[in-house]
PDB file of C-alpha atoms in Angstrom:
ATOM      1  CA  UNK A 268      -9.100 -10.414  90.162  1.00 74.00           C
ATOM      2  CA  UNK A 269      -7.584 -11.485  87.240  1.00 81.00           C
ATOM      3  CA  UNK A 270      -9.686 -14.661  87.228  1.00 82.00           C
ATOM      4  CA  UNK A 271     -12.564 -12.515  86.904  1.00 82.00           C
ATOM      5  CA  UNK A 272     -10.593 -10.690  83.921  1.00 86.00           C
ATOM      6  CA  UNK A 273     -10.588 -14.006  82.221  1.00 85.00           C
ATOM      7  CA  UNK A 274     -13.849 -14.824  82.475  1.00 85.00           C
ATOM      8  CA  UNK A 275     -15.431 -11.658  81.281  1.00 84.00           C
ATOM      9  CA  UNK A 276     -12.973 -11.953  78.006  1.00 85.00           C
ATOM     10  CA  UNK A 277     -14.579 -15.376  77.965  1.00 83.00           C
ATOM     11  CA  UNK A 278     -18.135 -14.430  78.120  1.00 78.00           C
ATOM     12  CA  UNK A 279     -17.182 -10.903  75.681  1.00 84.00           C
ATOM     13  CA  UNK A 280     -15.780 -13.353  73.659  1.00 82.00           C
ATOM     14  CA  UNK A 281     -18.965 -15.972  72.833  1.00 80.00           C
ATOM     15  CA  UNK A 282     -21.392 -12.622  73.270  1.00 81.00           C
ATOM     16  CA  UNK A 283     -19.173 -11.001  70.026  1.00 79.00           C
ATOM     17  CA  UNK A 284     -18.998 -14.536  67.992  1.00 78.00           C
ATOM     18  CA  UNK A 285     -22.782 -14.807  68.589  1.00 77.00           C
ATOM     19  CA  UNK A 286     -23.984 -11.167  67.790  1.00 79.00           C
ATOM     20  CA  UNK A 287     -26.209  -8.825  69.071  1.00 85.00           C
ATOM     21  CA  UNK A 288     -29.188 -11.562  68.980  1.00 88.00           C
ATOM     22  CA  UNK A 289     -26.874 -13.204  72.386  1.00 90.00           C
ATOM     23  CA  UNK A 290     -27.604  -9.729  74.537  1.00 92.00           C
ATOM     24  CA  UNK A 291     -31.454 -10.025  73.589  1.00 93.00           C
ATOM     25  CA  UNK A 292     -31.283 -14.280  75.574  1.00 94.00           C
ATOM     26  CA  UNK A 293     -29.032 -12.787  78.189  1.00 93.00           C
ATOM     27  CA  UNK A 294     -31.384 -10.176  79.038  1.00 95.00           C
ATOM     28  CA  UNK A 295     -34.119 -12.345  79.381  1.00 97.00           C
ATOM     29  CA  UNK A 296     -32.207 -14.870  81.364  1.00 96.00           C
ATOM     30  CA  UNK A 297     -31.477 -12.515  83.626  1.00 96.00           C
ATOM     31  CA  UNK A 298     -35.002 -11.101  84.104  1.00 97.00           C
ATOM     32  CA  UNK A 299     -36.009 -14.993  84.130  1.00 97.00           C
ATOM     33  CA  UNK A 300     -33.884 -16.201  87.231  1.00 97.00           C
ATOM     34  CA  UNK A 301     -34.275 -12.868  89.205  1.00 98.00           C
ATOM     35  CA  UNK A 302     -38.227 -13.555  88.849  1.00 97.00           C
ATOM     36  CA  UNK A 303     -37.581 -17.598  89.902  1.00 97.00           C
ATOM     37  CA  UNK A 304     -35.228 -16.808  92.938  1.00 97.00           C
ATOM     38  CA  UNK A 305     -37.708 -14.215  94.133  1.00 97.00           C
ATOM     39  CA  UNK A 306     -40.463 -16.916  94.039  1.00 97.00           C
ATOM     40  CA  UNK A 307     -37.949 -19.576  95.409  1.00 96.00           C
ATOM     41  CA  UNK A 308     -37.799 -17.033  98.451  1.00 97.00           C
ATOM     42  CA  UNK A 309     -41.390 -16.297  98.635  1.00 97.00           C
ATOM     43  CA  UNK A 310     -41.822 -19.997  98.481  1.00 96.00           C
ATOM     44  CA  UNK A 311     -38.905 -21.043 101.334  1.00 95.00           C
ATOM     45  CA  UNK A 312     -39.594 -17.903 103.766  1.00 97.00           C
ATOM     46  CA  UNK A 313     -42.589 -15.398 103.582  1.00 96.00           C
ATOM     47  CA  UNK A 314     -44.944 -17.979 102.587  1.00 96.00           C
ATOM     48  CA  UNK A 315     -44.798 -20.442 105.396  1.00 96.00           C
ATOM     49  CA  UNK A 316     -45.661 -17.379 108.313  1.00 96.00           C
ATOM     50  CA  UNK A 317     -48.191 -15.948 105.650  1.00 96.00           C
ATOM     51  CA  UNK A 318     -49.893 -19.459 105.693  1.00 96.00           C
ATOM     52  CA  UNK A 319     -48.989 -20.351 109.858  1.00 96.00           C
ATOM     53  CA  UNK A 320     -51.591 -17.217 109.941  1.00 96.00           C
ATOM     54  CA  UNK A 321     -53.965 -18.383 107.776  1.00 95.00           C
ATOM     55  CA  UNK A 322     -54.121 -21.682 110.047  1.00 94.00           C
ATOM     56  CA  UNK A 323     -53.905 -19.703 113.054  1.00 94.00           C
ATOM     57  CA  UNK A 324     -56.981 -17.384 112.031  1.00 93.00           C
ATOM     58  CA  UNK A 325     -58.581 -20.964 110.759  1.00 93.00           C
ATOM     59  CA  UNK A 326     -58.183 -22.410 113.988  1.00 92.00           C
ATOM     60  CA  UNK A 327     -58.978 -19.288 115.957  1.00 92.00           C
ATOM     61  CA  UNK A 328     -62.839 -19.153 114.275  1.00 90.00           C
ATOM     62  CA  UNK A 329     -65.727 -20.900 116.650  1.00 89.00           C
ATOM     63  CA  UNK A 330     -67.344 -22.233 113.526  1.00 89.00           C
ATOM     64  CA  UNK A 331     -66.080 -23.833 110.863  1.00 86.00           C
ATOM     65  CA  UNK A 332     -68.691 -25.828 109.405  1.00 89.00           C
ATOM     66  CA  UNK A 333     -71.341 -23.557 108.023  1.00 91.00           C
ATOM     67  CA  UNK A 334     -71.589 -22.765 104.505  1.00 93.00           C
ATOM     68  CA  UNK A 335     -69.648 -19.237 105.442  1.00 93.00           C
ATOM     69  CA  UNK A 336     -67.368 -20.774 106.977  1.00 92.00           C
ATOM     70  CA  UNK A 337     -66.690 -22.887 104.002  1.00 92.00           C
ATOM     71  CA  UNK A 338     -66.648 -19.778 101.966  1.00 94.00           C
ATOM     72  CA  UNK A 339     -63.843 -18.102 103.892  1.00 93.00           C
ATOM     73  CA  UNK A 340     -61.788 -21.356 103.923  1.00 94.00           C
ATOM     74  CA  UNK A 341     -62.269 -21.552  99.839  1.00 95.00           C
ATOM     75  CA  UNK A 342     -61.049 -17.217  99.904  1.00 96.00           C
ATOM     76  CA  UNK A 343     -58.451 -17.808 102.267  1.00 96.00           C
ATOM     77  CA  UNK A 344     -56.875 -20.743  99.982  1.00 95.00           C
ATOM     78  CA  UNK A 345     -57.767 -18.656  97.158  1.00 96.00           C
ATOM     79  CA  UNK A 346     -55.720 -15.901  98.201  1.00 96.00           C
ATOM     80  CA  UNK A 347     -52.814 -17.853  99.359  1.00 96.00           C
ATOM     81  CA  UNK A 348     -52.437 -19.797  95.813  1.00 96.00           C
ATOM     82  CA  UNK A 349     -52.688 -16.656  94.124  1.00 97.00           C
ATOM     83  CA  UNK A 350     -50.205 -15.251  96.252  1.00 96.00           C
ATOM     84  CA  UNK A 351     -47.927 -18.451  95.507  1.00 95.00           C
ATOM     85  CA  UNK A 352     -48.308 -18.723  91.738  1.00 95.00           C
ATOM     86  CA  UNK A 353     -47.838 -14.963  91.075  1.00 94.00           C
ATOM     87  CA  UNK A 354     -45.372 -14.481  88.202  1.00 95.00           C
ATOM     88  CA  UNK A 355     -45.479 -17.929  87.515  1.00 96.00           C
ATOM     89  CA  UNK A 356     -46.973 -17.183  83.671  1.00 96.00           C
ATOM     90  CA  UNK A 357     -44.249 -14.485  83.570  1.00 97.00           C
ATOM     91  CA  UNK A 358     -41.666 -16.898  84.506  1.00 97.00           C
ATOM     92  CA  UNK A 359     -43.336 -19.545  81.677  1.00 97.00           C
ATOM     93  CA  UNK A 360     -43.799 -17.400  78.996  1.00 97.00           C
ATOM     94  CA  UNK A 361     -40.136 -15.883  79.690  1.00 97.00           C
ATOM     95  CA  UNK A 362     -39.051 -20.016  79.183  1.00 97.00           C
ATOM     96  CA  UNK A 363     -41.441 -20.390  76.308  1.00 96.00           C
ATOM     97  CA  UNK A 364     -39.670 -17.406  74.300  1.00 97.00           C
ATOM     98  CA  UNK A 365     -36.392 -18.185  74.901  1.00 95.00           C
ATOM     99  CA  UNK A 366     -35.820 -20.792  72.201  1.00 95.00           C
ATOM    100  CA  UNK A 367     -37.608 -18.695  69.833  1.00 95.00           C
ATOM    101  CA  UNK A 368     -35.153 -15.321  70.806  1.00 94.00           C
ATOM    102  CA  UNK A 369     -32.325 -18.041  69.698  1.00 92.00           C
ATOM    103  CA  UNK A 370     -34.016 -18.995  66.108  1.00 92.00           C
ATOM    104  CA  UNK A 371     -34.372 -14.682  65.846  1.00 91.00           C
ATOM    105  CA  UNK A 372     -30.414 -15.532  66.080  1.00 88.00           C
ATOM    106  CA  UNK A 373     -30.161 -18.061  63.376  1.00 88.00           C
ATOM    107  CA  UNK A 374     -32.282 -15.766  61.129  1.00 88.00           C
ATOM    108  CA  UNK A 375     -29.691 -12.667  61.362  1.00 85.00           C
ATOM    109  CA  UNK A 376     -26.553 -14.576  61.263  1.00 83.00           C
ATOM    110  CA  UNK A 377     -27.934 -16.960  58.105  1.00 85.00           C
ATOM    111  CA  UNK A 378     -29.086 -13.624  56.618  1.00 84.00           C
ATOM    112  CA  UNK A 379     -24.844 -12.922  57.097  1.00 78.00           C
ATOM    113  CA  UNK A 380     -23.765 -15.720  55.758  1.00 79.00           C
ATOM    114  CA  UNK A 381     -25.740 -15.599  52.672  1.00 82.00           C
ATOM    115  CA  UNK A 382     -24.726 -11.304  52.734  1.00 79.00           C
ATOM    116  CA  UNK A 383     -20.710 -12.644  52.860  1.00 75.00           C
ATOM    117  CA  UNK A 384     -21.642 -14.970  49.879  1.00 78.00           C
ATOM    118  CA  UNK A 385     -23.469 -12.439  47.758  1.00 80.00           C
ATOM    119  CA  UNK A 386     -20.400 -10.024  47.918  1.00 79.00           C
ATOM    120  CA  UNK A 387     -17.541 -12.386  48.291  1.00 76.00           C
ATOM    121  CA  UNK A 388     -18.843 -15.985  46.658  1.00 72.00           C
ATOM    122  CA  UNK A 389     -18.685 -19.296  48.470  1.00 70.00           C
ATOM    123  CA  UNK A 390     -14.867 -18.623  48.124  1.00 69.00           C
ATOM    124  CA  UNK A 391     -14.387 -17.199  51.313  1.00 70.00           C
ATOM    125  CA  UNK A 392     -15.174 -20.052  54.113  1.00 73.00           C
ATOM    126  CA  UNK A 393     -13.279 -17.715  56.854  1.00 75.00           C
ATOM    127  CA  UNK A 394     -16.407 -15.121  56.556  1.00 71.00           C
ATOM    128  CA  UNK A 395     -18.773 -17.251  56.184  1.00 72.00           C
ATOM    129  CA  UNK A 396     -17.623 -19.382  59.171  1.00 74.00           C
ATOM    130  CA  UNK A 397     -17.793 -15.954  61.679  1.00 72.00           C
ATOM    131  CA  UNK A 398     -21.819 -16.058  59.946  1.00 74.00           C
ATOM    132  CA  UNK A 399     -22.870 -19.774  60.824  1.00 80.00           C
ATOM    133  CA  UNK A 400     -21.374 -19.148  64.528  1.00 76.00           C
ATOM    134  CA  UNK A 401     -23.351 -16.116  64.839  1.00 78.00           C
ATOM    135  CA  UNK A 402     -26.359 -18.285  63.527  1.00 82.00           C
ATOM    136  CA  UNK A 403     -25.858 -20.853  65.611  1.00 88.00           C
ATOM    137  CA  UNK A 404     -24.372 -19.481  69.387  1.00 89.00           C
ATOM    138  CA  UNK A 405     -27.791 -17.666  70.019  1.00 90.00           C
ATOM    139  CA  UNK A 406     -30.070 -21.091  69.444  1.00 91.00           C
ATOM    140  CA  UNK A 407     -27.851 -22.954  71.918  1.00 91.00           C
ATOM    141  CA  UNK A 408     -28.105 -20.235  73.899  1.00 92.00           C
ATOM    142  CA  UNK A 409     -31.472 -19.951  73.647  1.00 94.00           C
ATOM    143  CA  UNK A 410     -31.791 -23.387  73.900  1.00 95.00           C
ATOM    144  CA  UNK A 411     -30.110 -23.489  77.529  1.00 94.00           C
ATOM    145  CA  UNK A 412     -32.016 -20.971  79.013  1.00 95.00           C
ATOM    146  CA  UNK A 413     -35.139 -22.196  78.177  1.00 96.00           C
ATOM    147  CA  UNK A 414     -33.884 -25.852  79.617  1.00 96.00           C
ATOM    148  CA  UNK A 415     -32.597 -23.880  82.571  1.00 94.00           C
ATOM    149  CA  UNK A 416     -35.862 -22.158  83.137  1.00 96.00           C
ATOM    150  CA  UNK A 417     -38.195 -25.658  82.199  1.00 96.00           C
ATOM    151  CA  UNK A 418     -36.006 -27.735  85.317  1.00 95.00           C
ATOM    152  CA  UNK A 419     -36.661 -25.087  87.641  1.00 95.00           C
ATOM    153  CA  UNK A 420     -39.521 -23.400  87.195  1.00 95.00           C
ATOM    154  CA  UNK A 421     -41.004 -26.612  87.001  1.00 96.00           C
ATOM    155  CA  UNK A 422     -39.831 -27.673  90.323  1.00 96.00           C
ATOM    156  CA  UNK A 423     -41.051 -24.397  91.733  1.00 96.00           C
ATOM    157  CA  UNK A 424     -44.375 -25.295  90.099  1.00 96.00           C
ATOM    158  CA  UNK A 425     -44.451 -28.794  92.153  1.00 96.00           C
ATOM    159  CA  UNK A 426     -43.226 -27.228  95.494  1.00 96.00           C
ATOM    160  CA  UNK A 427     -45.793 -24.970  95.203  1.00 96.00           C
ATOM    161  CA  UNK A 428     -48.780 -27.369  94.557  1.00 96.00           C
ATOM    162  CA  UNK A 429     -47.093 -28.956  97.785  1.00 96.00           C
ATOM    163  CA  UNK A 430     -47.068 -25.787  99.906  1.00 96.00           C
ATOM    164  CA  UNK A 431     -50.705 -25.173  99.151  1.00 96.00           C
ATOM    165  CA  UNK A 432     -51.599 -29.195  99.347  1.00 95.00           C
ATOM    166  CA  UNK A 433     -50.435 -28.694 102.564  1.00 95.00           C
ATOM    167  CA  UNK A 434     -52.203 -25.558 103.561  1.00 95.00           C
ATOM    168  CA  UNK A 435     -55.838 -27.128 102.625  1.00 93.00           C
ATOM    169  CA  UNK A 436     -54.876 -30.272 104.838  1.00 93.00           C
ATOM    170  CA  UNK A 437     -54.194 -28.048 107.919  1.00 92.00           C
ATOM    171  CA  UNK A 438     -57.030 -26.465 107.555  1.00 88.00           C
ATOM    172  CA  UNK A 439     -59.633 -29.296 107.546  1.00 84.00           C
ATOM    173  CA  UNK A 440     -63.616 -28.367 107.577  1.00 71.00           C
ATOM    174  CA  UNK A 441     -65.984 -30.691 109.506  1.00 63.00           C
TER     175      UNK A 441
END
């Protein structure tokens, strides 16, 4: 337990040297990986019976070399990439905005900095240091989510070309 105690005064600890701009990347983090784990385990476990149906049905079906039959093929593969790639964009644009929620960051804790000067002069390095910290935590923060979210969501991305690549050869049209 108090393990845990230390690191939440850890993580309180770079949240308050990085200001309120830090909650903003956290928040999205989180929204980020719960959207990627879900797909990991649509990916790993519903998707496989979803598409074992699919070739089931496919295989079930007397013809499969008409123009119709072609059709429901091209629907049925339809259906199971759009099932596969949903809240991919979500997951993309979350990555994509990340660095930019860090610069948002830099912005307010610059527009300290030059706040601590204005009042105090260039005098006072102790204030101004607490400004450049908060200017600078949230863009490697930023900056580590949105390498976080590139790796994986672009290894999702791959499995899932694979899992559908796969689908299309089990399914093969005369």
């Amino acid at each position: 337990m108090l393990f845990l105690m230390d690191i939440w005064d850890s993580v309180r600890g770079f949240m308050a040297s990085g200001g309120d701009v830090l909650w903003l990347v956290a928040g999205v983090l989180f929204v980020m990986w719960v959207l990627m784990l879900e797909r990991y385990w649509y990916l790993n476990w519903v998707s496989p019976k979803q598409h074992k149906a699919i070739i089931t049905a496919w295989e079930a079906r007397e013809d499969s070399t008409s123009w119709y039959a072609h059709r429901i093929r091209e629907a049925w593969v339809s259906q199971a990439k759009q099932d596969l790639t949903a809240r991919m964009l979500i997951i993309k644009t979350l990555v994509a905005i990340c660095p930019m929620i860090g610069l948002l960051g830099t912005v307010t804790g610059m527009i300290s900095v030059f706040d601590v000067m204005a009042v105090h002069g260039t005098s006072n390095a102790r204030m101004m240091a607490a400004g450049i910290s908060m200017a600078t935590m949230p863009t490697m923060a930023g900056m580590v989510a949105a390498l976080s979210g590139v790796f994986f969501s672009t290894r999702l991305d791959a499995k899932m070309k694979i899992s559908l690549a796969k689908l299309k050869d089990s399914m093969p049209h005369h």
